[in-house]
Structure formats: C-alpha cells, structure tokens
mmCIF file with all atom_site columns, C-alpha atoms in Angstrom:
data_model
loop_
_atom_site.group_PDB
_atom_site.id
_atom_site.type_symbol
_atom_site.label_atom_id
_atom_site.label_alt_id
_atom_site.label_comp_id
_atom_site.label_asym_id
_atom_site.label_entity_id
_atom_site.label_seq_id
_atom_site.pdbx_PDB_ins_code
_atom_site.Cartn_x
_atom_site.Cartn_y
_atom_site.Cartn_z
_atom_site.occupancy
_atom_site.B_iso_or_equiv
_atom_site.pdbx_formal_charge
_atom_site.auth_seq_id
_atom_site.auth_comp_id
_atom_site.auth_asym_id
_atom_site.auth_atom_id
_atom_site.pdbx_PDB_model_num
ATOM 1  C CA . UNK L 1 1  ? 0.099   -0.624 0.011   1.00 0.00 ? 74  UNK L CA 1
ATOM 2  C CA . UNK L 1 2  ? 0.993   3.088  -0.730  1.00 0.00 ? 75  UNK L CA 1
ATOM 3  C CA . UNK L 1 3  ? 1.796   5.930  1.910   1.00 0.00 ? 76  UNK L CA 1
ATOM 4  C CA . UNK L 1 4  ? -0.394  9.159  2.256   1.00 0.00 ? 77  UNK L CA 1
ATOM 5  C CA . UNK L 1 5  ? 0.367   12.056 2.012   1.00 0.00 ? 78  UNK L CA 1
ATOM 6  C CA . UNK L 1 6  ? -0.277  14.603 5.773   1.00 0.00 ? 79  UNK L CA 1
ATOM 7  C CA . UNK L 1 7  ? -3.492  16.691 3.581   1.00 0.00 ? 80  UNK L CA 1
ATOM 8  C CA . UNK L 1 8  ? -2.626  20.729 2.553   1.00 0.00 ? 81  UNK L CA 1
ATOM 9  C CA . UNK L 1 9  ? -3.368  23.354 4.973   1.00 0.00 ? 82  UNK L CA 1
ATOM 10 C CA . UNK L 1 10 ? -6.730  25.329 5.381   1.00 0.00 ? 83  UNK L CA 1
ATOM 11 C CA . UNK L 1 11 ? -5.999  28.139 3.852   1.00 0.00 ? 84  UNK L CA 1
ATOM 12 C CA . UNK L 1 12 ? -6.081  31.617 6.326   1.00 0.00 ? 85  UNK L CA 1
ATOM 13 C CA . UNK L 1 13 ? -6.596  35.030 6.074   1.00 0.00 ? 86  UNK L CA 1
ATOM 14 C CA . UNK L 1 14 ? -3.962  38.058 5.442   1.00 0.00 ? 87  UNK L CA 1
ATOM 15 C CA . UNK L 1 15 ? -2.680  38.343 8.809   1.00 0.00 ? 88  UNK L CA 1
ATOM 16 C CA . UNK L 1 16 ? -2.680  41.610 10.461  1.00 0.00 ? 89  UNK L CA 1
ATOM 17 C CA . UNK L 1 17 ? 1.004   43.116 8.749   1.00 0.00 ? 90  UNK L CA 1
ATOM 18 C CA . UNK L 1 18 ? -0.851  42.600 6.003   1.00 0.00 ? 91  UNK L CA 1
ATOM 19 C CA . UNK L 1 19 ? -4.148  43.859 6.489   1.00 0.00 ? 92  UNK L CA 1
ATOM 20 C CA . UNK L 1 20 ? -2.155  47.353 7.702   1.00 0.00 ? 93  UNK L CA 1
ATOM 21 C CA . UNK L 1 21 ? -0.335  47.723 4.843   1.00 0.00 ? 94  UNK L CA 1
ATOM 22 C CA . UNK L 1 22 ? -3.424  47.246 2.065   1.00 0.00 ? 95  UNK L CA 1
ATOM 23 C CA . UNK L 1 23 ? -5.213  49.905 4.617   1.00 0.00 ? 96  UNK L CA 1
ATOM 24 C CA . UNK L 1 24 ? -2.060  52.738 4.487   1.00 0.00 ? 97  UNK L CA 1
ATOM 25 C CA . UNK L 1 25 ? -1.139  52.009 0.172   1.00 0.00 ? 98  UNK L CA 1
ATOM 26 C CA . UNK L 1 26 ? -5.596  52.641 0.330   1.00 0.00 ? 99  UNK L CA 1
ATOM 27 C CA . UNK L 1 27 ? -5.553  55.572 2.763   1.00 0.00 ? 100 UNK L CA 1
ATOM 28 C CA . UNK L 1 28 ? -2.122  56.942 0.687   1.00 0.00 ? 101 UNK L CA 1
ATOM 29 C CA . UNK L 1 29 ? -3.922  56.240 -3.039  1.00 0.00 ? 102 UNK L CA 1
ATOM 30 C CA . UNK L 1 30 ? -7.292  58.300 -1.709  1.00 0.00 ? 103 UNK L CA 1
ATOM 31 C CA . UNK L 1 31 ? -5.559  61.373 -0.535  1.00 0.00 ? 104 UNK L CA 1
ATOM 32 C CA . UNK L 1 32 ? -3.470  61.058 -3.862  1.00 0.00 ? 105 UNK L CA 1
ATOM 33 C CA . UNK L 1 33 ? -6.763  61.032 -5.470  1.00 0.00 ? 106 UNK L CA 1
ATOM 34 C CA . UNK L 1 34 ? -8.301  63.427 -3.417  1.00 0.00 ? 107 UNK L CA 1
ATOM 35 C CA . UNK L 1 35 ? -5.860  65.879 -3.950  1.00 0.00 ? 108 UNK L CA 1
ATOM 36 C CA . UNK L 1 36 ? -5.627  65.966 -7.547  1.00 0.00 ? 109 UNK L CA 1
ATOM 37 C CA . UNK L 1 37 ? -9.433  66.046 -8.433  1.00 0.00 ? 110 UNK L CA 1
ATOM 38 C CA . UNK L 1 38 ? -9.111  69.524 -6.127  1.00 0.00 ? 111 UNK L CA 1
ATOM 39 C CA . UNK L 1 39 ? -6.560  70.938 -8.281  1.00 0.00 ? 112 UNK L CA 1
ATOM 40 C CA . UNK L 1 40 ? -7.637  69.518 -11.965 1.00 0.00 ? 113 UNK L CA 1
ATOM 41 C CA . UNK L 1 41 ? -11.803 69.302 -12.040 1.00 0.00 ? 114 UNK L CA 1
ATOM 42 C CA . UNK L 1 42 ? -13.610 72.513 -11.263 1.00 0.00 ? 115 UNK L CA 1
ATOM 43 C CA . UNK L 1 43 ? -17.008 73.330 -9.880  1.00 0.00 ? 116 UNK L CA 1
ATOM 44 C CA . UNK L 1 44 ? -20.062 72.092 -12.327 1.00 0.00 ? 117 UNK L CA 1
ATOM 45 C CA . UNK L 1 45 ? -22.231 75.634 -11.222 1.00 0.00 ? 118 UNK L CA 1
ATOM 46 C CA . UNK L 1 46 ? -20.423 79.213 -9.569  1.00 0.00 ? 119 UNK L CA 1
ATOM 47 C CA . UNK L 1 47 ? -21.029 79.251 -5.981  1.00 0.00 ? 120 UNK L CA 1
ATOM 48 C CA . UNK L 1 48 ? -25.411 79.964 -4.199  1.00 0.00 ? 121 UNK L CA 1
ATOM 49 C CA . UNK L 1 49 ? -25.414 83.975 -4.155  1.00 0.00 ? 122 UNK L CA 1
ATOM 50 C CA . UNK L 1 50 ? -26.478 84.062 -0.416  1.00 0.00 ? 123 UNK L CA 1
ATOM 51 C CA . UNK L 1 51 ? -22.803 82.740 0.579   1.00 0.00 ? 124 UNK L CA 1
ATOM 52 C CA . UNK L 1 52 ? -20.105 84.390 1.037   1.00 0.00 ? 125 UNK L CA 1
ATOM 53 C CA . UNK L 1 53 ? -17.274 83.946 -1.055  1.00 0.00 ? 126 UNK L CA 1
ATOM 54 C CA . UNK L 1 54 ? -14.846 81.546 0.160   1.00 0.00 ? 127 UNK L CA 1
ATOM 55 C CA . UNK L 1 55 ? -11.730 83.760 1.098   1.00 0.00 ? 128 UNK L CA 1
ATOM 56 C CA . UNK L 1 56 ? -9.893  83.138 3.634   1.00 0.00 ? 129 UNK L CA 1
ATOM 57 C CA . UNK L 1 57 ? -10.016 85.258 6.968   1.00 0.00 ? 130 UNK L CA 1
ATOM 58 C CA . UNK L 1 58 ? -8.756  88.326 7.911   1.00 0.00 ? 131 UNK L CA 1
ATOM 59 C CA . UNK L 1 59 ? -5.896  88.536 10.417  1.00 0.00 ? 132 UNK L CA 1
ATOM 60 C CA . UNK L 1 60 ? -6.689  89.486 13.707  1.00 0.00 ? 133 UNK L CA 1
ATOM 61 C CA . UNK L 1 61 ? -4.430  92.313 14.706  1.00 0.00 ? 134 UNK L CA 1
ATOM 62 C CA . UNK L 1 62 ? -2.677  92.058 18.184  1.00 0.00 ? 135 UNK L CA 1
ATOM 63 C CA . UNK L 1 63 ? -2.687  93.309 21.140  1.00 0.00 ? 136 UNK L CA 1
#
C-alpha cells in the first residue's frame, strides 16, 4: 500500500501586517486621488448667491 501524504493546510486569511499595509496603501491612494481631483476639477456651477465668497479670514491685530 502507498504512503499517504499530509493533507494541505487550509488557507488562512491575511495577517494583521498585511491588513495594515493594505489599509495604509488605500489611504494614501485615496488622499492622492482627492488632491488630484481638487486641483483639476472645476465646480459645475458658481457658488450660491446667498453664501459669502470663500476667502481666507483676515488676520487679527496683535494686542
């Protein structure tokens, strides 16, 4: 009779290190895409007339 081999181990899920690497990669990619979209895509319509224009607040004088 032939020898029997040990059955292959069942596949396990990703390790915590792999999960962290994936999460970091996805976070970085989404930040890069958001930045690119912000710099390249123009709004479809002008801002609403009832809203103040988006400007930086004026600096306060030192007392």
